Tab-separated table of C-alpha atoms in Angstrom:
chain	number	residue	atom	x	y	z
U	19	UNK	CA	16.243	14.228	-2.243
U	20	UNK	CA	13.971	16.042	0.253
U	21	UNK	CA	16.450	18.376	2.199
U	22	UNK	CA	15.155	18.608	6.286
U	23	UNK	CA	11.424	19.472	7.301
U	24	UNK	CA	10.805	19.481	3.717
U	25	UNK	CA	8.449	16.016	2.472
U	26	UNK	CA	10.459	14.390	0.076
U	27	UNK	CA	9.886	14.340	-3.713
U	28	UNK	CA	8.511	11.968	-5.790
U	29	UNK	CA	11.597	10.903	-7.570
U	30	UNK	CA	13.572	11.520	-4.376
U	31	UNK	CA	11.158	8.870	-3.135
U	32	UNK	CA	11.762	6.366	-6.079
U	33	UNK	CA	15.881	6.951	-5.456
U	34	UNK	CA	15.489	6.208	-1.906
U	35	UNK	CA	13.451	2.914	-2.584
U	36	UNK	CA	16.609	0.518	-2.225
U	37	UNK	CA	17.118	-1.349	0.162
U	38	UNK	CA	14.607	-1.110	2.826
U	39	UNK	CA	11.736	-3.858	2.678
U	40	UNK	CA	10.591	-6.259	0.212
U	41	UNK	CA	7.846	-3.989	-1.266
U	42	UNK	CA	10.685	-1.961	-2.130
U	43	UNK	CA	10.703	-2.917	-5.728
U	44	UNK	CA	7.222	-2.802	-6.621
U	45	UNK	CA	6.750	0.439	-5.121
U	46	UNK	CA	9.568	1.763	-6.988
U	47	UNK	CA	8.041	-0.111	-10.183
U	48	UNK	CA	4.718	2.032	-9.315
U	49	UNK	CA	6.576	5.343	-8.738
U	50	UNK	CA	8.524	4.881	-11.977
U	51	UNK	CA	5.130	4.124	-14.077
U	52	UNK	CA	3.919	7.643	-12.568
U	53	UNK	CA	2.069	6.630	-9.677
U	54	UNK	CA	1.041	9.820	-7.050
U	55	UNK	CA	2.835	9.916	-4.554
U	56	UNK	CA	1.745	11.676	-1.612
U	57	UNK	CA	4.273	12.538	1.671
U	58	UNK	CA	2.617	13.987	5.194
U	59	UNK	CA	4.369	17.039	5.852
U	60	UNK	CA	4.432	16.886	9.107
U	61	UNK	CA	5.374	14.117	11.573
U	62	UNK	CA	3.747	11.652	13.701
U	63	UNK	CA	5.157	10.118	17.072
U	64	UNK	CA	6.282	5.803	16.636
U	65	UNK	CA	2.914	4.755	18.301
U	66	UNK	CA	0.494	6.718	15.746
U	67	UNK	CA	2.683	5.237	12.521
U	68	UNK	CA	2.877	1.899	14.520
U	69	UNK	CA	-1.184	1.848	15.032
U	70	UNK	CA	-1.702	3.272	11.144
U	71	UNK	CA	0.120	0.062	9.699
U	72	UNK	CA	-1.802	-2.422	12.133
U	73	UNK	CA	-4.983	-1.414	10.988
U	74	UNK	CA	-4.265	-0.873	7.320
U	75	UNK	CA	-2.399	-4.326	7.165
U	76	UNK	CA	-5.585	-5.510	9.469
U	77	UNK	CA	-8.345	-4.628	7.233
U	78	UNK	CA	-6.755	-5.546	3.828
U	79	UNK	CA	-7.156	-9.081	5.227
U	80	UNK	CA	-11.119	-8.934	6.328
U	81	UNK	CA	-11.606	-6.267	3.209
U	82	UNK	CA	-10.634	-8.802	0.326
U	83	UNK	CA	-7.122	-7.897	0.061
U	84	UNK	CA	-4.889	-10.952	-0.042
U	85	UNK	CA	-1.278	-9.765	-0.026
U	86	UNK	CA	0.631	-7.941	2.164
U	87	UNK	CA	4.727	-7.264	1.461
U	88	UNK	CA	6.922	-6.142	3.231
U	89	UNK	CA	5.176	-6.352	6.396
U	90	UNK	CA	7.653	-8.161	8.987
U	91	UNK	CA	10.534	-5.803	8.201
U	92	UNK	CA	8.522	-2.788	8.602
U	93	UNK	CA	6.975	-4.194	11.922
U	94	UNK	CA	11.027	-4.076	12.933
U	95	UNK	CA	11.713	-1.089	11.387
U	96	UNK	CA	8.611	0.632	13.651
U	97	UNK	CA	10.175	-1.210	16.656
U	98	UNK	CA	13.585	0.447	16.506
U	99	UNK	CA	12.256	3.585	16.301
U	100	UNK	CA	10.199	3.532	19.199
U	101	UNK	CA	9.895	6.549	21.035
U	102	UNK	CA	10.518	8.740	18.042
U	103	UNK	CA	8.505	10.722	15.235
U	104	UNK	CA	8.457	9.422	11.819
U	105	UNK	CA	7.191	10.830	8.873
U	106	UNK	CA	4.688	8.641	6.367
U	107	UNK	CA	3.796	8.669	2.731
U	108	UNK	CA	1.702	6.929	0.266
U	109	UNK	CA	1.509	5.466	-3.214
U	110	UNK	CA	0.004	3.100	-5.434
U	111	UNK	CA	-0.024	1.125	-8.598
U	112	UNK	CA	-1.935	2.585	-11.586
U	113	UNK	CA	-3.478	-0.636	-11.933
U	114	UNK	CA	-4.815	0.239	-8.289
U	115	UNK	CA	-3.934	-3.462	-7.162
U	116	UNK	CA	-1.305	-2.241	-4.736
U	117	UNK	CA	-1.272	0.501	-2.658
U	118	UNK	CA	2.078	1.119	-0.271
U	119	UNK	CA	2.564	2.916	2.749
U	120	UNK	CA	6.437	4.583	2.928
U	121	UNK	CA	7.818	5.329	6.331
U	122	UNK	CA	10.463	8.135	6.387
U	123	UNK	CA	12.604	9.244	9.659
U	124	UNK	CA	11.564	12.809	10.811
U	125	UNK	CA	13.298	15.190	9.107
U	126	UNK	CA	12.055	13.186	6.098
U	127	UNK	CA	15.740	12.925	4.360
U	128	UNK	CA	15.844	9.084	5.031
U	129	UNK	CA	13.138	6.523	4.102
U	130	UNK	CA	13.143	3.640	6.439
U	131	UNK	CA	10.642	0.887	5.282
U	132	UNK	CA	7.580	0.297	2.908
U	133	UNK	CA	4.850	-1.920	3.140
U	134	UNK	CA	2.418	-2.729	0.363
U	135	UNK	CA	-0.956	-4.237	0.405
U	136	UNK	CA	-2.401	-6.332	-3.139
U	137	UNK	CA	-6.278	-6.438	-3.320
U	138	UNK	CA	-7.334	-9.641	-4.340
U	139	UNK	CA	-9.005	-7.841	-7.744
U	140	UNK	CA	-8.912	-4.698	-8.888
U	141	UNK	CA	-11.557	-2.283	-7.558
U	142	UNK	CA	-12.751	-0.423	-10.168
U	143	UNK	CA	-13.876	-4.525	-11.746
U	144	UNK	CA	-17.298	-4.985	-9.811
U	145	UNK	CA	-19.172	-8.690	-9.828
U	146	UNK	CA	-22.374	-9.357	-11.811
U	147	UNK	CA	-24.222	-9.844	-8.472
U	148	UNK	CA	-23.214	-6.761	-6.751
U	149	UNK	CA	-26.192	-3.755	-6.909
């Protein structure tokens, strides 16, 4: 576990991924197959980690991404914390179909929600008719 100021760890990460959203388990499933993790070091007020997750759960949807988890119970998550500074991290499957975005309180000890995003194929697989 990350101990206060510090980001957290990756397995620290993984052993904190219990309870908090529905993209819980597949981020945990990603973090346990060795995916990077990477946790901001500093924090950011409610509004800035609020705006972050509207536009990355925004363009997933015009971008070709067709799955988003965990997205209503991070929305509520954000909303309690109003006001406050939160701390934010990111991983993703090795596959590269999912990519999550962790939200942590401030002093980073605590992880409060995760939200995932699936891409509707994986991008590295590019179409015939593409230059």
């Amino acid at each position: 576990m990350a101990t206060e100021g510090e980001p957290p760890s990756r397995p620290g990460i993984a052993a904190m991924l219990i309870n908090q959203t529905s993209a819980r388990k597949p981020a945990r499933g990603a973090i346990a197959a060795g995916a990077e993790v990477r946790a901001a070091d500093g924090e950011v007020p409610h509004w800035m980690a609020a705006r972050i997750a509207a536009a990355r759960w925004r363009r997933p949807l015009a971008g070709g991404l067709r799955e988003i988890t965990g997205r209503d119970e991070t929305v509520g998550v954000l909303a309690r914390h109003r006001g406050g500074q939160l701390r934010t991290g990111i991983t993703g499957a090795a596959d590269r179909l999912w990519s999550f975005t962790l939200y942590f309180g401030a002093t980073g000890t605590g992880l409060l929600a995760c939200s995932g995003v699936k891409r509707s194929r994986s991008p590295s697989t590019k179409d015939s008719s593409e230059p």
